[in-house]
CSV table of C-alpha atoms in Angstrom, one decimal:
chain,number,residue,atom,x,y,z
A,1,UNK,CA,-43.4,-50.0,114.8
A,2,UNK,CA,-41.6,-49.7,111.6
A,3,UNK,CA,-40.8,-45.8,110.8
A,4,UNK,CA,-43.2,-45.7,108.4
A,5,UNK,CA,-45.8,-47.0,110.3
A,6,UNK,CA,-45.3,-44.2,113.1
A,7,UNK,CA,-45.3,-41.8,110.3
A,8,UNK,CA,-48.7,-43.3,109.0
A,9,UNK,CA,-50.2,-43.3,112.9
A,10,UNK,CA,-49.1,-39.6,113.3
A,11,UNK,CA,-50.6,-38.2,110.3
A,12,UNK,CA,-54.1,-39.7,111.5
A,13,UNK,CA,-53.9,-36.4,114.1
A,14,UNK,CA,-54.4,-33.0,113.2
A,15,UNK,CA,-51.7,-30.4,111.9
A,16,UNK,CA,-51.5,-28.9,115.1
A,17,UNK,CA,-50.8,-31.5,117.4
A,18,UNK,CA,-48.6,-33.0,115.1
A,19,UNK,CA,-46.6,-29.6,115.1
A,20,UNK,CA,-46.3,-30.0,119.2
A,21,UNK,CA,-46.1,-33.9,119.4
A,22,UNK,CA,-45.3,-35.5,116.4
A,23,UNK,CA,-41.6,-35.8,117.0
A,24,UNK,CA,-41.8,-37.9,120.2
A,25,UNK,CA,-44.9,-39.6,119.5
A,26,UNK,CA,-43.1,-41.0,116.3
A,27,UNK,CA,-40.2,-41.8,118.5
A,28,UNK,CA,-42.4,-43.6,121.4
A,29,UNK,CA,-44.0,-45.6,118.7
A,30,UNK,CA,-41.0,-46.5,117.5
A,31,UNK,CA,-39.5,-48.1,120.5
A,32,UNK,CA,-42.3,-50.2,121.0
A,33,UNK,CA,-44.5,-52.9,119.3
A,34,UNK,CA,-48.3,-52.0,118.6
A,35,UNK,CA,-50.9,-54.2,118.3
A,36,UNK,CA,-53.8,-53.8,115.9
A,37,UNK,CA,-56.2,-53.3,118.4
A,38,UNK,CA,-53.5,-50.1,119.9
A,39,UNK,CA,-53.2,-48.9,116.5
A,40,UNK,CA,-57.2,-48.7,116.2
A,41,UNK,CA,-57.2,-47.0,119.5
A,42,UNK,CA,-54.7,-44.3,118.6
A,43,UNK,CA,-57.1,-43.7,115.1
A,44,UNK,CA,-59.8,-43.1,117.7
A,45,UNK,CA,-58.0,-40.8,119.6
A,46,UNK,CA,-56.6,-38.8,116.6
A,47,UNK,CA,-60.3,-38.6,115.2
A,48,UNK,CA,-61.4,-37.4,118.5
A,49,UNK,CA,-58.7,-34.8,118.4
A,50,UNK,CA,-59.5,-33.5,114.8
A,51,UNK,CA,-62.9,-33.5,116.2
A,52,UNK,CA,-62.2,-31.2,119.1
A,53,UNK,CA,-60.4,-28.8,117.0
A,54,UNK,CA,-62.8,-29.2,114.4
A,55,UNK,CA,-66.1,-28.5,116.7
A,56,UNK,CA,-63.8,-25.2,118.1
A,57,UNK,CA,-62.6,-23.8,114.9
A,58,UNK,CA,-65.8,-24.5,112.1
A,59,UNK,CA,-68.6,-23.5,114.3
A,60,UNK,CA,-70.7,-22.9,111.0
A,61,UNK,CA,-70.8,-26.8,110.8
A,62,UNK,CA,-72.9,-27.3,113.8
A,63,UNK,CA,-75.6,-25.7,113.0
A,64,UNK,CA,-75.4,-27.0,109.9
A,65,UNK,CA,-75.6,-31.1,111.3
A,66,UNK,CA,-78.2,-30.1,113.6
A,67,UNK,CA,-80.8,-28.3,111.6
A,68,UNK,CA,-80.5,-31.6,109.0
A,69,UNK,CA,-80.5,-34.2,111.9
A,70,UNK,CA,-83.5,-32.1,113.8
A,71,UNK,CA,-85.3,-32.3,110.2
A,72,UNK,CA,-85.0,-35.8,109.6
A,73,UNK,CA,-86.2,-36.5,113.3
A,74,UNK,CA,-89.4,-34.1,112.7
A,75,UNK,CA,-90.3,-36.0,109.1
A,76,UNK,CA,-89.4,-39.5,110.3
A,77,UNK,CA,-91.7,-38.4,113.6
A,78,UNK,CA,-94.6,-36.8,111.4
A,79,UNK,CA,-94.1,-40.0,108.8
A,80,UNK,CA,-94.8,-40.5,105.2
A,81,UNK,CA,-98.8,-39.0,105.5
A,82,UNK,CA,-96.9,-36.0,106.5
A,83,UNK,CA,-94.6,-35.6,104.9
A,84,UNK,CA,-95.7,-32.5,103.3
A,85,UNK,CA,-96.6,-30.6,106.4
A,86,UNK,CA,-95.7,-26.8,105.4
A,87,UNK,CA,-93.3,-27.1,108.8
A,88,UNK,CA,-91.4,-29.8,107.4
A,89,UNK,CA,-91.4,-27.8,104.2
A,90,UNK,CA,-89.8,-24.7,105.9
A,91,UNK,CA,-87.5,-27.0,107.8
A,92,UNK,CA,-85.9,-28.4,105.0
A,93,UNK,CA,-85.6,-25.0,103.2
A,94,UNK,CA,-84.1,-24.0,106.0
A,95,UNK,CA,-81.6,-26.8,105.7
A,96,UNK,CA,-80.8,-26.7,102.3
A,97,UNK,CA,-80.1,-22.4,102.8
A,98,UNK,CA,-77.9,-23.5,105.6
A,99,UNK,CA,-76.1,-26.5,103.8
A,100,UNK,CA,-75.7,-24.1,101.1
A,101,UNK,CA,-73.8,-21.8,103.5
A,102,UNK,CA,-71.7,-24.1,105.0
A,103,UNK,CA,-70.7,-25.7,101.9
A,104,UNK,CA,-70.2,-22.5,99.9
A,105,UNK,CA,-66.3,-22.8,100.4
A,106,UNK,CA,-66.6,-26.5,99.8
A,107,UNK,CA,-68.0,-26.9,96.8
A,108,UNK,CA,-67.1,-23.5,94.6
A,109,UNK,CA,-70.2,-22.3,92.5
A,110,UNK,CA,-68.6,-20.6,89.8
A,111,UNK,CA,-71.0,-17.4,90.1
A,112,UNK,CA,-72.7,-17.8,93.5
A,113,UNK,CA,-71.1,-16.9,96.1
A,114,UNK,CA,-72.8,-16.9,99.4
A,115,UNK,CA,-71.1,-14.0,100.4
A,116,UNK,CA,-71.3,-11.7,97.6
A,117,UNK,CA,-74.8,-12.9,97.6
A,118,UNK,CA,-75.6,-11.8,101.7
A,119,UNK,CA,-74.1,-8.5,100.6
A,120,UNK,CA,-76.3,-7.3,97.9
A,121,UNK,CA,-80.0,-7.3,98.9
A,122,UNK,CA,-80.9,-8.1,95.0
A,123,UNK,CA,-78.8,-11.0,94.7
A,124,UNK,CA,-80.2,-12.3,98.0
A,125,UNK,CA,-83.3,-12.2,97.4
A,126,UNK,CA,-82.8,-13.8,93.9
A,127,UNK,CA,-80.6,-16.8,95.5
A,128,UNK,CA,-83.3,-17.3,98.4
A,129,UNK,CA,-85.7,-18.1,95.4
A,130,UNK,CA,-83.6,-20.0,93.8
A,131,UNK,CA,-82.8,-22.1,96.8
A,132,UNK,CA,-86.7,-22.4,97.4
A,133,UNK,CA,-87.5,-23.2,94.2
A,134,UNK,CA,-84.4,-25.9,94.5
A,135,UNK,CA,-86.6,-27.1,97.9
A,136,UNK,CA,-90.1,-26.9,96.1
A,137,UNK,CA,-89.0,-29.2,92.9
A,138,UNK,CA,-87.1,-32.0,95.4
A,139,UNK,CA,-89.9,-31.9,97.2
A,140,UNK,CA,-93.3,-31.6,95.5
A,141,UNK,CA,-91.7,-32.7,91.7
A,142,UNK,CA,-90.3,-35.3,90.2
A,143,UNK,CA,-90.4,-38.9,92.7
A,144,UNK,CA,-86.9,-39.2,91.5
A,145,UNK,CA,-85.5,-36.1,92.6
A,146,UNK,CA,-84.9,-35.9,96.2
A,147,UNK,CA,-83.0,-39.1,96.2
A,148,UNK,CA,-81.1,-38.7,93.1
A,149,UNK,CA,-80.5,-34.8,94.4
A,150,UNK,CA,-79.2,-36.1,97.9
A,151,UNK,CA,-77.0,-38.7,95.9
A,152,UNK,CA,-75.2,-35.7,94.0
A,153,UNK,CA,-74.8,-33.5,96.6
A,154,UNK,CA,-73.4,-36.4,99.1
A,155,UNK,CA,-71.0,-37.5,96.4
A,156,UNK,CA,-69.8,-34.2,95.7
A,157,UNK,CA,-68.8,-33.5,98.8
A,158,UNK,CA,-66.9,-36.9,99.6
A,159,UNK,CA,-65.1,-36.3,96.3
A,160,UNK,CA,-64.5,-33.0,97.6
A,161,UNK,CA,-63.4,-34.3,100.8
A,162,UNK,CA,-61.0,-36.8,98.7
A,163,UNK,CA,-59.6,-34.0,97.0
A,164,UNK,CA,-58.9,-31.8,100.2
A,165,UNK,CA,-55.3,-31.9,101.6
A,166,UNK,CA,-54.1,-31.2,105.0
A,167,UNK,CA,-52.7,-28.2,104.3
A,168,UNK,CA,-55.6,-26.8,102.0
A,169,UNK,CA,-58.2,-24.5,103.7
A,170,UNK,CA,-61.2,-27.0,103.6
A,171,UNK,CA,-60.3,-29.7,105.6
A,172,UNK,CA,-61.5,-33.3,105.1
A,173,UNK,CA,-62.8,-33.7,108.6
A,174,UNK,CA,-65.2,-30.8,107.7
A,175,UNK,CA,-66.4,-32.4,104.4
A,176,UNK,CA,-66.7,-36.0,106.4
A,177,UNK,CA,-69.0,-33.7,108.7
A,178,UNK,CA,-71.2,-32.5,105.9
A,179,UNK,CA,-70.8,-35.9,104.3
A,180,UNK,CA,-72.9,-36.9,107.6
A,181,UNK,CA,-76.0,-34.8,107.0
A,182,UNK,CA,-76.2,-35.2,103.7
A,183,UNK,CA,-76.2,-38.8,104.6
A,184,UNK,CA,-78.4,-38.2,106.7
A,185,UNK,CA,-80.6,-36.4,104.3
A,186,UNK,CA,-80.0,-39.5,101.8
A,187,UNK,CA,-81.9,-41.5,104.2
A,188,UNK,CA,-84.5,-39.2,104.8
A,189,UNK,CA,-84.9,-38.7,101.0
A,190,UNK,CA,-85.5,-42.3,100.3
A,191,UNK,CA,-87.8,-42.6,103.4
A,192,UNK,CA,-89.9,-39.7,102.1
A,193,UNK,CA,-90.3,-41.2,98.8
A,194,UNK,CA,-91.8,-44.3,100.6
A,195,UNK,CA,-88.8,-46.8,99.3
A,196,UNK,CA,-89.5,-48.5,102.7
A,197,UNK,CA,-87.5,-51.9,101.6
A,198,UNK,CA,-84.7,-49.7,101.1
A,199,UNK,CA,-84.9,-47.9,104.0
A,200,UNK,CA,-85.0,-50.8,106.4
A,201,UNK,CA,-81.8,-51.7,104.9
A,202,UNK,CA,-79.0,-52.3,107.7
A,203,UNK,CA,-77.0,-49.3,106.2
A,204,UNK,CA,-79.1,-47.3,105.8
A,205,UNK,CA,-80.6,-47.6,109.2
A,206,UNK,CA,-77.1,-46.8,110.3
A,207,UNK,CA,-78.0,-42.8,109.3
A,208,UNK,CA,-81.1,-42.7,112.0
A,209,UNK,CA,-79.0,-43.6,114.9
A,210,UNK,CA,-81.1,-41.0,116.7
A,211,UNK,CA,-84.5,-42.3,115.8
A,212,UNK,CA,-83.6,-45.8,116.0
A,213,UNK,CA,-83.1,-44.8,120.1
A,214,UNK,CA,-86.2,-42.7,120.0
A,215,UNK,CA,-88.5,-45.7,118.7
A,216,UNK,CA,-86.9,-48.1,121.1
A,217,UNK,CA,-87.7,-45.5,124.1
A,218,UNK,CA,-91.5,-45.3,122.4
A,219,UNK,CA,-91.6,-49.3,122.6
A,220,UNK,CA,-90.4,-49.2,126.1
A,221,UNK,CA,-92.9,-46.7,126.9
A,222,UNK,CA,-95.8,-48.5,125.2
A,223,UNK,CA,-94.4,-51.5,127.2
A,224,UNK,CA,-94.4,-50.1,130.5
A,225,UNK,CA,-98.1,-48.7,129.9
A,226,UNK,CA,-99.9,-52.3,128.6
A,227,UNK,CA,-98.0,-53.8,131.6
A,228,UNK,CA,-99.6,-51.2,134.1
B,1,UNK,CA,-44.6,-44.1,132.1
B,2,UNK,CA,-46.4,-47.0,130.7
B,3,UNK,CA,-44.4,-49.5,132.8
B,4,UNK,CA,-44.5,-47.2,135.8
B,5,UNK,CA,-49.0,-46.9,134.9
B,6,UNK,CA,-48.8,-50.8,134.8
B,7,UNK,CA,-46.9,-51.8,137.7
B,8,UNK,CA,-49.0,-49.4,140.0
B,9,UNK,CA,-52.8,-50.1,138.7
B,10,UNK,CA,-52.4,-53.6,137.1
B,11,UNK,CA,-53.8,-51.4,133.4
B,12,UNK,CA,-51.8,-51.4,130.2
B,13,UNK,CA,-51.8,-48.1,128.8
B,14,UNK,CA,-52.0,-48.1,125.1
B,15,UNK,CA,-49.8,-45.0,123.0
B,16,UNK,CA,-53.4,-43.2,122.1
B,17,UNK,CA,-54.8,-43.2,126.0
B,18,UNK,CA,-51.4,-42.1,126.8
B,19,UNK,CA,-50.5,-39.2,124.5
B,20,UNK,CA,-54.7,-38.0,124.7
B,21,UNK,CA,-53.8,-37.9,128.3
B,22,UNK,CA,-50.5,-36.1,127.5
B,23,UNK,CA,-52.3,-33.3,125.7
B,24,UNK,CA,-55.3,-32.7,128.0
B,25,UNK,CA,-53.2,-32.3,130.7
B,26,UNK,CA,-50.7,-29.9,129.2
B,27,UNK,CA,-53.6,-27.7,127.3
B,28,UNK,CA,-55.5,-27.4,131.0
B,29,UNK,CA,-51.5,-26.3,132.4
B,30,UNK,CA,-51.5,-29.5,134.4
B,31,UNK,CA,-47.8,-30.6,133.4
B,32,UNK,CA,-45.2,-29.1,131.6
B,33,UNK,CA,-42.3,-30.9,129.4
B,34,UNK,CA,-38.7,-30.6,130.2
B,35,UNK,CA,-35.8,-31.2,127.8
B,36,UNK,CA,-35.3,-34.3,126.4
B,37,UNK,CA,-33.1,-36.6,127.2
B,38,UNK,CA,-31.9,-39.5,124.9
B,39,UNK,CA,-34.8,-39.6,122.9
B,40,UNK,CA,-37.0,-39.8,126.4
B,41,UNK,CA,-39.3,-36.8,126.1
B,42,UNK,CA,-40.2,-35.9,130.5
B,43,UNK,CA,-42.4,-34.1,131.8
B,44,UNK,CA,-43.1,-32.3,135.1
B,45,UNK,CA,-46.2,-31.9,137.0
B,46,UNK,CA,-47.0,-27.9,137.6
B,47,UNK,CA,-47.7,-26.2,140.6
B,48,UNK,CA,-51.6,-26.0,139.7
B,49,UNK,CA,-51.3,-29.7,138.9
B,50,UNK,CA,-50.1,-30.3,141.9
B,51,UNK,CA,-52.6,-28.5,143.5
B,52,UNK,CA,-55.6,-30.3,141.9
B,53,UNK,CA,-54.1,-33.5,142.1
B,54,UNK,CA,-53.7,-33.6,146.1
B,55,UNK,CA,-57.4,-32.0,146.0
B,56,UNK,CA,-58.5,-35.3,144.0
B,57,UNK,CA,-56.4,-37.7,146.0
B,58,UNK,CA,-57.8,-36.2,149.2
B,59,UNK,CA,-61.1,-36.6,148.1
B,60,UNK,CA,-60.8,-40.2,146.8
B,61,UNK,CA,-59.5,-40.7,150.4
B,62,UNK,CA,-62.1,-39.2,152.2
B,63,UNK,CA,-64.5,-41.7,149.7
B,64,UNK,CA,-62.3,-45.0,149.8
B,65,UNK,CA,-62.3,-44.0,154.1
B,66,UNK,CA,-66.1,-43.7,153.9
B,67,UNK,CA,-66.6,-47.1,152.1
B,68,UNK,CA,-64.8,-49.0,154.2
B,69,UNK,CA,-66.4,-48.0,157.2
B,70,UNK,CA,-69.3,-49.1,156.1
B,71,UNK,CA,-68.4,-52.4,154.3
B,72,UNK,CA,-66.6,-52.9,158.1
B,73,UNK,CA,-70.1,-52.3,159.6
B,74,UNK,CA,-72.2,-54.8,157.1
């Protein structure tokens, strides 16, 4: 591998290992010849590395993914003639306050700050309305909102992520992390607003790997049941 | 390493397997690095590593020990 390349392979890992291992890893890759099929391997490994780190330093981003992916499960369960179940409703407040949290340092609001905001009692209860009122029009409003709302939000936050550096405070792994739920969100967003030819797009299938298992298990089940 | 990994199991370890395996071991205190030596980076197997490996060996002996009595009885 030339220098370059080694260079290239050991920036795919995060800061910290690098700081430990990226003298000798450059210099083992150097001595040898990789094959594109090592070099995709060695991607894998260094996402699976930022991801370790990631999952034990950004804790807030868990909670985050799981509230969005457990909400799109519930509405794709509950399905389009319930869509407006007042527990779906609270769920996706709910996910929206927590995406709102979580990508706070991501994407600055000039004058709210989620923090200033949990601190005075005034200001929270003024954002909480806001934030339900943010809920109540992409929901119950316009048919054009939720999907075009999901669209801005999702591209903010990959042009966010573009933005980010490696040494900046916001890392890209964590915007490629809320990138994921809003994706997920996305598809959820289009499902709800019944743009079924859409949503049995390939693609977009791809953001319901969860319920895509779930409905094969149901089929299997049904299966087993006609057969007994 | 790689050579040594190949010659022994008959499996080619690629530079990602080998350097995740690298890092596991030395963030659970399993080996430790020594200086390097012409740009050859060693490293030695600790005392706790030692410990845990003989514990897995001995069981994968007990297991392989087990199996072929059996296969010897079919």
């Amino acid at each position: 591998v030339s220098p370059r390349g080694a260079r290239f392979l050991t920036r795919l890992y995060p800061a910290t290992w690098r700081a430990r291992y990226a003298a000798e890893f450059q210099t083992f890759l150097q001595s040898r010849h990789i094959s594109a099929l090592e070099a995709l391997s060695i991607a894998g490994f260094a996402l699976a590395e930022r991801t370790r780190e990631k999952w034990q330093t950004e804790k807030p981003v868990i909670p985050f993914v799981s509230v969005v992916a457990v909400t799109s499960s519930v509405s794709y369960y509950l399905g389009l003639s319930q869509a407006r179940h007042p527990a779906l409703w609270f769920c996706w407040a709910a996910a929206v306050l927590t995406a709102a949290a979580v990508t706070n340092p991501v994407i600055r609001l000039p004058e709210q700050n989620i923090r200033s905001v949990i601190r005075a009692p005034r200001s929270l209860i003024a954002g909480a309305a806001f934030f339900f009122s943010v809920v109540w029009v992409l929901l119950f409003a316009a048919p054009w909102s939720m999907p075009v709302a999901t669209i801005v939000m999702w591209c903010s936050v990959i042009t966010e992520g573009l933005a980010c550096r490696p040494s900046s405070t916001i890392s890209p792994q964590r915007s490629a992390l809320i990138a994921s739920a809003m994706l997920l969100s996305l598809g959820w967003g289009l499902l709800y607003r019944g743009s079924l030819s859409i949503v049995d797009h390939p693609l977009l299938s791809l953001t319901f790997p969860l319920l895509a298992i779930a409905d094969k298990i149901s089929t299997a089940r049904r299966l087993v049941t006609r057969s007994q | 390493m790689i050579d040594d990994i190949q010659r022994m199991c008959g499996a080619k370890l690629g530079p990602g397997t080998l350097y995740g395996a690298i890092t596991r071991l030395e963030r659970e205190k399993l080996i430790e690095p020594l200086p390097e030596e012409e740009r050859r980076h060693p490293y030695r197997i600790t005392a706790l590593g030692l410990r845990l490996l003989r514990s897995k060996l001995t069981d994968i002996n007990h297991i392989a020990r087990i199996g072929l009595r059996r296969l010897e009885a079919l």
